[in-house]
Coordinates of C-alpha atoms in Angstrom, one line a residue:
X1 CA -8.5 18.4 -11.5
X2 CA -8.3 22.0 -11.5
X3 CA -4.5 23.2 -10.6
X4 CA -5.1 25.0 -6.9
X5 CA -6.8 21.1 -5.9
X6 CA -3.6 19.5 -7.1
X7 CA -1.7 21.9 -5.0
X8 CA -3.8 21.5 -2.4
X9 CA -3.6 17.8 -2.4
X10 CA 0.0 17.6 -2.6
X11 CA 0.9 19.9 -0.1
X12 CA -2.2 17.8 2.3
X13 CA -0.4 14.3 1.3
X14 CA 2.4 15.6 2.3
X15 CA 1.5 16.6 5.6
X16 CA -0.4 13.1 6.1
X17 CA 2.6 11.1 5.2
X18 CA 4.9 13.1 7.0
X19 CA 7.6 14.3 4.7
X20 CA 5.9 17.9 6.0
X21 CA 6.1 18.1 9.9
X22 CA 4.5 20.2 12.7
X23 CA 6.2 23.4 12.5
X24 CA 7.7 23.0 9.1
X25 CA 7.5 26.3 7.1
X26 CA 6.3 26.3 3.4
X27 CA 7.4 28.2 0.2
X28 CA 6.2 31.7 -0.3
X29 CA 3.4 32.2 -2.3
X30 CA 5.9 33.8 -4.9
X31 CA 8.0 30.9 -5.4
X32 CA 5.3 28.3 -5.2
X33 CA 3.4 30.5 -7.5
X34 CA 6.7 29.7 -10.5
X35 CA 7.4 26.2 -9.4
X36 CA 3.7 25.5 -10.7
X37 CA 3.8 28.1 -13.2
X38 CA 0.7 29.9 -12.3
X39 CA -0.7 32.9 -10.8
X40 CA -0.1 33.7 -6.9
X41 CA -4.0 33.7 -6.2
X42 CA -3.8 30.7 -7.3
X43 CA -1.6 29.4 -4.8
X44 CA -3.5 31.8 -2.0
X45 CA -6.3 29.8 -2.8
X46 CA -4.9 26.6 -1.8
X47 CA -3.1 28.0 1.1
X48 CA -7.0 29.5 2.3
X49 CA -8.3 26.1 1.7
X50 CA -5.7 23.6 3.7
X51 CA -6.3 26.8 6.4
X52 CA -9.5 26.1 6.6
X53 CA -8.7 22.2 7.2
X54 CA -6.9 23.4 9.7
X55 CA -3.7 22.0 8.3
X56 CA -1.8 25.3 8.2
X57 CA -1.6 28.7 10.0
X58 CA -0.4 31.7 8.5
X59 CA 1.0 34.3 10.8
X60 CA 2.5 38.1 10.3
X61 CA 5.9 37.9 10.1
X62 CA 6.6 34.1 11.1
X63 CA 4.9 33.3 7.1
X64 CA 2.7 29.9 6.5
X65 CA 3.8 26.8 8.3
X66 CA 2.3 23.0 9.5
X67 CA 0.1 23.8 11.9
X68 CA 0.3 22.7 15.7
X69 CA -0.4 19.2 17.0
X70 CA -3.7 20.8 18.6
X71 CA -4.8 22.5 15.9
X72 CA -4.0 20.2 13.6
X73 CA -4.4 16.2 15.1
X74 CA -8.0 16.4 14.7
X75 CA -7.9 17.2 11.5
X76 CA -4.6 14.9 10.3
X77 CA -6.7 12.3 12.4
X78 CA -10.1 12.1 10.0
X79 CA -7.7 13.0 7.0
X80 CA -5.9 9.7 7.3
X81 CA -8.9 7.4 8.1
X82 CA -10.1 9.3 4.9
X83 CA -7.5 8.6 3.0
X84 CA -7.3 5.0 4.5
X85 CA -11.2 4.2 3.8
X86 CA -10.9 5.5 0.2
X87 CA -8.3 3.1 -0.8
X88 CA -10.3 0.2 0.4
X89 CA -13.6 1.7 -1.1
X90 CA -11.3 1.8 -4.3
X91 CA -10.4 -1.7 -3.7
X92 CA -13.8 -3.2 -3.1
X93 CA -15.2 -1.3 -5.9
X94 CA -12.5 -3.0 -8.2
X95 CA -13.2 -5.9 -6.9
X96 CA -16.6 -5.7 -8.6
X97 CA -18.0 -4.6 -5.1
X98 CA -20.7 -1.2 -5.7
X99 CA -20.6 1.6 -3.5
X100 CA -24.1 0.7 -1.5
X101 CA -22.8 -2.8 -1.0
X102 CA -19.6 -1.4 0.9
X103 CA -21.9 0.6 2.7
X104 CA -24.2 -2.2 3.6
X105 CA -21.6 -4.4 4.7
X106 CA -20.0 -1.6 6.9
X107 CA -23.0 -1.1 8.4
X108 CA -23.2 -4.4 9.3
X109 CA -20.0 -5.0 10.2
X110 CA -19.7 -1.9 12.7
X111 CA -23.6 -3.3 14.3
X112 CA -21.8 -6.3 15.2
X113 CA -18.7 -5.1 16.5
X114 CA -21.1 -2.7 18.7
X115 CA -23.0 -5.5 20.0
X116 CA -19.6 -6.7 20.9
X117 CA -18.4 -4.0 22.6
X118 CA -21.6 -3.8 24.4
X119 CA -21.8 -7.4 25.7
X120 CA -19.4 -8.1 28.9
X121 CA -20.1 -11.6 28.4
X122 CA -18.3 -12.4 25.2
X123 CA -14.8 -13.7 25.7
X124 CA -12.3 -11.3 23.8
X125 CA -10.8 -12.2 20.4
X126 CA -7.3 -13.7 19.8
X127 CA -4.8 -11.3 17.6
X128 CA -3.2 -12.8 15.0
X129 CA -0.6 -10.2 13.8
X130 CA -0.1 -9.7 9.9
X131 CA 3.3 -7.9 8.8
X132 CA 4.8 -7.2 5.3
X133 CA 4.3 -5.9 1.8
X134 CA 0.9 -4.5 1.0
X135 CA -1.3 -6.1 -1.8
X136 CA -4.7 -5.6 -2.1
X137 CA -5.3 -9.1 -1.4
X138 CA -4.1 -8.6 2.3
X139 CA -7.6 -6.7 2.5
X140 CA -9.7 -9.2 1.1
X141 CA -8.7 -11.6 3.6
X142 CA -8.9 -8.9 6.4
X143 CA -12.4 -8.4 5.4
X144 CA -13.0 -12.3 5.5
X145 CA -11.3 -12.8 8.7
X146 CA -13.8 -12.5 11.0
X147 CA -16.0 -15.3 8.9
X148 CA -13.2 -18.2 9.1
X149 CA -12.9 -18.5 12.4
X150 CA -15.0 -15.7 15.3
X151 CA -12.3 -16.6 17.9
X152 CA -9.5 -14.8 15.7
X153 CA -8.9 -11.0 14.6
X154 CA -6.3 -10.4 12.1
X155 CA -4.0 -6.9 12.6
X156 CA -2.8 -5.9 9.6
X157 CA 0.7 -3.4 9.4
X158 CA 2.7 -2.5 6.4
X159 CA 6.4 -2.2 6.3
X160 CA 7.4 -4.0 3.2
X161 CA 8.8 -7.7 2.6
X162 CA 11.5 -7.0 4.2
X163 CA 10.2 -5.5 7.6
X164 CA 7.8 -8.8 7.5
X165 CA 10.6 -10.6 7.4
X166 CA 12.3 -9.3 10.1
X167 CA 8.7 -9.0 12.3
X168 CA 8.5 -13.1 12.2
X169 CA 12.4 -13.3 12.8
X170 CA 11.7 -11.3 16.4
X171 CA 8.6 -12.6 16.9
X172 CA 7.0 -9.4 16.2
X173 CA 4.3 -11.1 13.5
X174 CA 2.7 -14.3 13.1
X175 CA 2.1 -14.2 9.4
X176 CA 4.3 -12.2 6.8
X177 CA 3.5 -11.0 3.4
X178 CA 6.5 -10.5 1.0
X179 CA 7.5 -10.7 -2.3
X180 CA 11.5 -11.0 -2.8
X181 CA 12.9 -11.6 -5.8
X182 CA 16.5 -13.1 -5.7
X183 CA 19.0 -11.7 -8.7
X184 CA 21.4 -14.7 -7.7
X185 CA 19.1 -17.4 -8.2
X186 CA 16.0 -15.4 -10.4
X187 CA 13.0 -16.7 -7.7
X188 CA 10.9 -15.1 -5.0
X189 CA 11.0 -15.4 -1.4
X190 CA 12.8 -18.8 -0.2
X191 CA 16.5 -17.4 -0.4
X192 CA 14.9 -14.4 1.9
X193 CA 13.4 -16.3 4.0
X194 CA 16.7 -19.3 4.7
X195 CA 18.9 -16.1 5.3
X196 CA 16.9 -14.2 7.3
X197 CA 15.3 -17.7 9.5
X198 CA 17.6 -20.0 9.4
X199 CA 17.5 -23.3 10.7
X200 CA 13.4 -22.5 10.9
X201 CA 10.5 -25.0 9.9
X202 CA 7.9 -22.6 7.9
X203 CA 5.3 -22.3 5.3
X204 CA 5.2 -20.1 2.1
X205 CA 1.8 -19.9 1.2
X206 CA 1.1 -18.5 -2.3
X207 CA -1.7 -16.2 -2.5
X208 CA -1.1 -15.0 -6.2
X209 CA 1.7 -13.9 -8.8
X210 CA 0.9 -10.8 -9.7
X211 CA 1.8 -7.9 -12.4
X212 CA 4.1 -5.1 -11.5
X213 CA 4.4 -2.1 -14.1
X214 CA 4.9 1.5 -14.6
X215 CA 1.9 3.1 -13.7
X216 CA 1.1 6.5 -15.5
X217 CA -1.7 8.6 -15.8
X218 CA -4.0 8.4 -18.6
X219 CA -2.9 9.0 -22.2
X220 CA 1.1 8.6 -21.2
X221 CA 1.6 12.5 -21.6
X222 CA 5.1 12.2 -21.6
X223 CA 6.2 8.7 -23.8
X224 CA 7.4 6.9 -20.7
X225 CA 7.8 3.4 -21.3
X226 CA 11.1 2.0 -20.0
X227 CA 12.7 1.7 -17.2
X228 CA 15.1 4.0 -18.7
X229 CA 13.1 6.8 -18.7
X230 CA 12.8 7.5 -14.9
X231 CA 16.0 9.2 -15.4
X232 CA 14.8 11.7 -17.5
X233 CA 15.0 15.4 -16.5
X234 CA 11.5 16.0 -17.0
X235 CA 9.8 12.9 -14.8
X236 CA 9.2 13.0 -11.5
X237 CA 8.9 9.7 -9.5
X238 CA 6.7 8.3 -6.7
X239 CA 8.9 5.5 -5.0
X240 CA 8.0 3.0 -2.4
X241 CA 10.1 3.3 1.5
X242 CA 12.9 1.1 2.0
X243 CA 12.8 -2.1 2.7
X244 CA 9.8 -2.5 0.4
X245 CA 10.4 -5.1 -2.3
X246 CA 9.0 -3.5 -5.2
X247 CA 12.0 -1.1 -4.5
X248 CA 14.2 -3.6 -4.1
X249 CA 13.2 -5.2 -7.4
X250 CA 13.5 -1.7 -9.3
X251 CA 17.1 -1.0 -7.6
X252 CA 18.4 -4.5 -8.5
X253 CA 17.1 -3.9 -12.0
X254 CA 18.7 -0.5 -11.9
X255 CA 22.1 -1.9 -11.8
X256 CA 21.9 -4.4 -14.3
X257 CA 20.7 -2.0 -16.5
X258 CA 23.5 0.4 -15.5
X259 CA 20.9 3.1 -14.4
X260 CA 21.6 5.4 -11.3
X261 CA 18.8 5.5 -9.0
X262 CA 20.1 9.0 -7.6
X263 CA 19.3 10.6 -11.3
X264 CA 15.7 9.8 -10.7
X265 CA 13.6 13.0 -9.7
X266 CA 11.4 11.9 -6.4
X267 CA 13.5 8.6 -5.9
X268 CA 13.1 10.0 -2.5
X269 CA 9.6 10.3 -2.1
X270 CA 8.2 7.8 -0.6
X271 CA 4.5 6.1 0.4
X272 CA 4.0 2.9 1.8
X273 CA 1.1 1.3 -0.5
X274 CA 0.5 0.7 -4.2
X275 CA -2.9 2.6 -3.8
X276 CA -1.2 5.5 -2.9
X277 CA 1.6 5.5 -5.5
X278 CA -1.6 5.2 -7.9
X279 CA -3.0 7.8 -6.2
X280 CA 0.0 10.2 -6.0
X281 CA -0.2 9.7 -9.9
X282 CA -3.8 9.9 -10.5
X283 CA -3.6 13.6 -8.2
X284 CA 0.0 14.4 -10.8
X285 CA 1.7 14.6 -7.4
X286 CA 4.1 12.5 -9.9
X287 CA 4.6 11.4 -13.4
X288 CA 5.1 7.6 -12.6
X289 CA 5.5 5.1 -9.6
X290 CA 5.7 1.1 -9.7
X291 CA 3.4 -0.6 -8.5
X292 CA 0.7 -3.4 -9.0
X293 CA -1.2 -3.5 -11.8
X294 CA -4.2 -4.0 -9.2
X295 CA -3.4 -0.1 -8.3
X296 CA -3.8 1.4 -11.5
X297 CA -7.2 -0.2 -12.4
X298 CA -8.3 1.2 -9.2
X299 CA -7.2 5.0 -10.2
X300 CA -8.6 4.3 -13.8
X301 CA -4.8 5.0 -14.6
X302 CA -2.4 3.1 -17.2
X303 CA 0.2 0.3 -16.9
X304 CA 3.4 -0.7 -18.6
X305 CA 4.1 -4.3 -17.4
X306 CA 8.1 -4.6 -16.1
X307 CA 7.6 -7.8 -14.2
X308 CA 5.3 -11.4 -13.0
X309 CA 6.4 -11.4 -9.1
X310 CA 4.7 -14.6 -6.6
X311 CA 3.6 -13.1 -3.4
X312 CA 3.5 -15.2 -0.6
X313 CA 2.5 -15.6 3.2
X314 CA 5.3 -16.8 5.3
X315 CA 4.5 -18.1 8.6
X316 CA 5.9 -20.5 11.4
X317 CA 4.9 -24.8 11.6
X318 CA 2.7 -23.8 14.8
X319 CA 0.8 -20.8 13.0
X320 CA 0.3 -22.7 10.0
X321 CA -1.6 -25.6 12.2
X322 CA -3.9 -23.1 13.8
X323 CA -7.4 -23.9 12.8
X324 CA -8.0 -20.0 11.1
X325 CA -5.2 -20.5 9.3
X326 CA -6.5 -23.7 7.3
X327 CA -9.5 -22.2 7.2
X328 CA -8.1 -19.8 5.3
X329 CA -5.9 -22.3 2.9
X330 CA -9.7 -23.8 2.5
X331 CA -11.2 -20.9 1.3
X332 CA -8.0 -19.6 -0.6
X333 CA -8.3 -22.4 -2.6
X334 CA -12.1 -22.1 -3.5
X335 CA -13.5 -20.6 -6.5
X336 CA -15.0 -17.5 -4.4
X337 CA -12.0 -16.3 -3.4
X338 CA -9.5 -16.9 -6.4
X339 CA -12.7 -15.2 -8.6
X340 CA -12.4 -11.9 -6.1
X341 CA -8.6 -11.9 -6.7
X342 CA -9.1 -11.9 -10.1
X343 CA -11.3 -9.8 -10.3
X344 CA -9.0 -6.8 -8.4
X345 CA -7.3 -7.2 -12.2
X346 CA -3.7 -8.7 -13.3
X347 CA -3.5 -11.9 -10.9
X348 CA -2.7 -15.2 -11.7
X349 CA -4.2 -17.6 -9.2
X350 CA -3.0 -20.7 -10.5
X351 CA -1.0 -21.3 -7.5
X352 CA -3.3 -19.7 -5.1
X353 CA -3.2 -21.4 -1.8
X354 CA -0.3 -23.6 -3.1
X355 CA 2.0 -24.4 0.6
X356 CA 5.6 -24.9 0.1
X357 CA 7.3 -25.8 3.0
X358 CA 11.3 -24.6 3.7
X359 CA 13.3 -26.6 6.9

């Protein structure tokens, strides 16, 4: 990627995710010119383009800022259902999926919810409301939904383990996705879930255990291969929002390796996916990130195992009994689906669709 389109995309990403707002002025062209070590028309150049998108205004004497919710919502609007589409093209198409078959099953997809829209008559869909830690596998069974049961939508939102947790303690979310790993007692997700709903009859339903690494871009430029080397001066960071338990895990780890989380460069910048940390890595937004290894096939990117974690759904007695929901246990369990999760790449689906239950 040429250097103006990786300033470009970092400086865009920014904007999407936030950490730039409406308003918010950015560096001269001088000083971003020497952070990047390149020429200033280099820098113009990117600066023209994100104009162009309509993500920035440049004005005499006020100098180059985020532009304003009515220039810019159209535009942040198609960027993020971009941005939102590629990662699940990326997905499919690691799941073995070609482009044209996406597209055919899109197409198909958007006919019938048309027809839908179009026809008065049919009775509206009950919402099932997912919460938690992203995993690619949370979109395989989004994209199967609608075939288990046609009375049932699933709405998918992701906060981290921790959020999902706190979701089904308030009632905010019927299922939740986390993956927790207790220090104390070195195992996933049932000392959450007591503490956070106690006295509560629910389900942990295993979808996979999964591998989480250090994912780098290609080659390993720089030699990192520890943990230990996130402190270094000259790696920068791509971190996952708090609350997330991939964070959690690497902070935990952090102290007992006697590491200081505040010496890491971009320990503050944050996404909310492992696509995107791969893809904050694969556009050298940042050196490293952690994430699933699921992530860095998808970016064609490379992996440093750290950790096997168990992800599981967490849901209520009454959720669990709900006819969609053994549908899905059924087909969780089947060959089709534990040959699409491992075929998103480092997944063990041994225990896939395995129910423990916690009074």
């Amino acid at each position: 990627m040429s250097l103006f389109k990786e300033i470009t995309a970092e400086i865009r990403q920014n904007i999407i995710s936030g950490t730039l707002k409406v308003g918010d002025s950015l560096p001269s062209v001088r000083s971003m010119s020497e952070r990047w070590g390149c020429a200033p028309g280099t820098v113009q150049r990117a600066y023209r383009e994100l104009a162009l998108q309509g993500l920035i205004t440049t004005q005499v004497g006020q100098g180059t800022r985020v532009a304003s919710p009515a220039v810019a919502q159209t535009t942040l609007r198609r960027a993020t259902l971009v941005n939102r589409v590629e990662a699940f093209l990326l997905e499919m198409m690691a799941a073995g999926y070609t482009p044209k078959e996406v597209e055919d099953a899109t197409r198909e997809v958007l006919a019938r919810w048309q027809a839908r829209f179009n026809d008065p008559e049919l009775p509206p869909k009950k919402l099932l409301r997912f919460v938690g830690s992203h995993d690619p596998i949370i979109s395989l069974i989004d994209g199967r939904f609608s075939t288990l049961s046609p009375d049932y939508d699933l709405n998918v939102t992701f906060v981290g383990s921790m959020g999902g947790l706190m979701a089904l303690a308030r009632q905010g979310a019927d299922l939740a996705g986390c993956h927790l790993w207790d220090a104390e007692s070195n195992s996933y997700n049932e000392p959450y879930v007591k503490r956070m709903l106690p006295g509560r009859r629910l389900a942990l339903v295993t979808l996979a255990y999964r591998r989480l690494g250090l994912i780098l871009f290609p080659g390993n430029p720089l030699g990192i291969h520890t943990l230990a080397d996130l402190v270094r001066p000259d790696v920068r960071f791509i971190n996952r929002q708090a609350g997330a338990a991939t964070r959690l895990w690497l902070e935990a780890r952090f102290q007992q390796l006697g590491l200081d989380v505040a010496a890491v460069q971009g320990y503050t910048h944050e996404v909310k996916t492992h696509l995107q940390v791969a893809g904050a890595v694969a556009e050298k937004q940042a050196d490293v990130g952690l994430g699933v290894e699921a992530a860095s096939l998808a970016y064609g990117l490379d992996f440093i195992l750290q950790t096997t974690e168990r992800y599981d759904l967490v849901m209520t007695e009454e959720i669990w009994a709900l006819p969609v929901i053994q549908a899905l246990l059924t087909w969780l369990k089947s060959d089709e689906a534990q040959q699409a999760i491992a075929n998103l790449g480092g997944y063990d689906v041994a225990d896939t669709g395995r129910v423990q239950w916690i009074n």
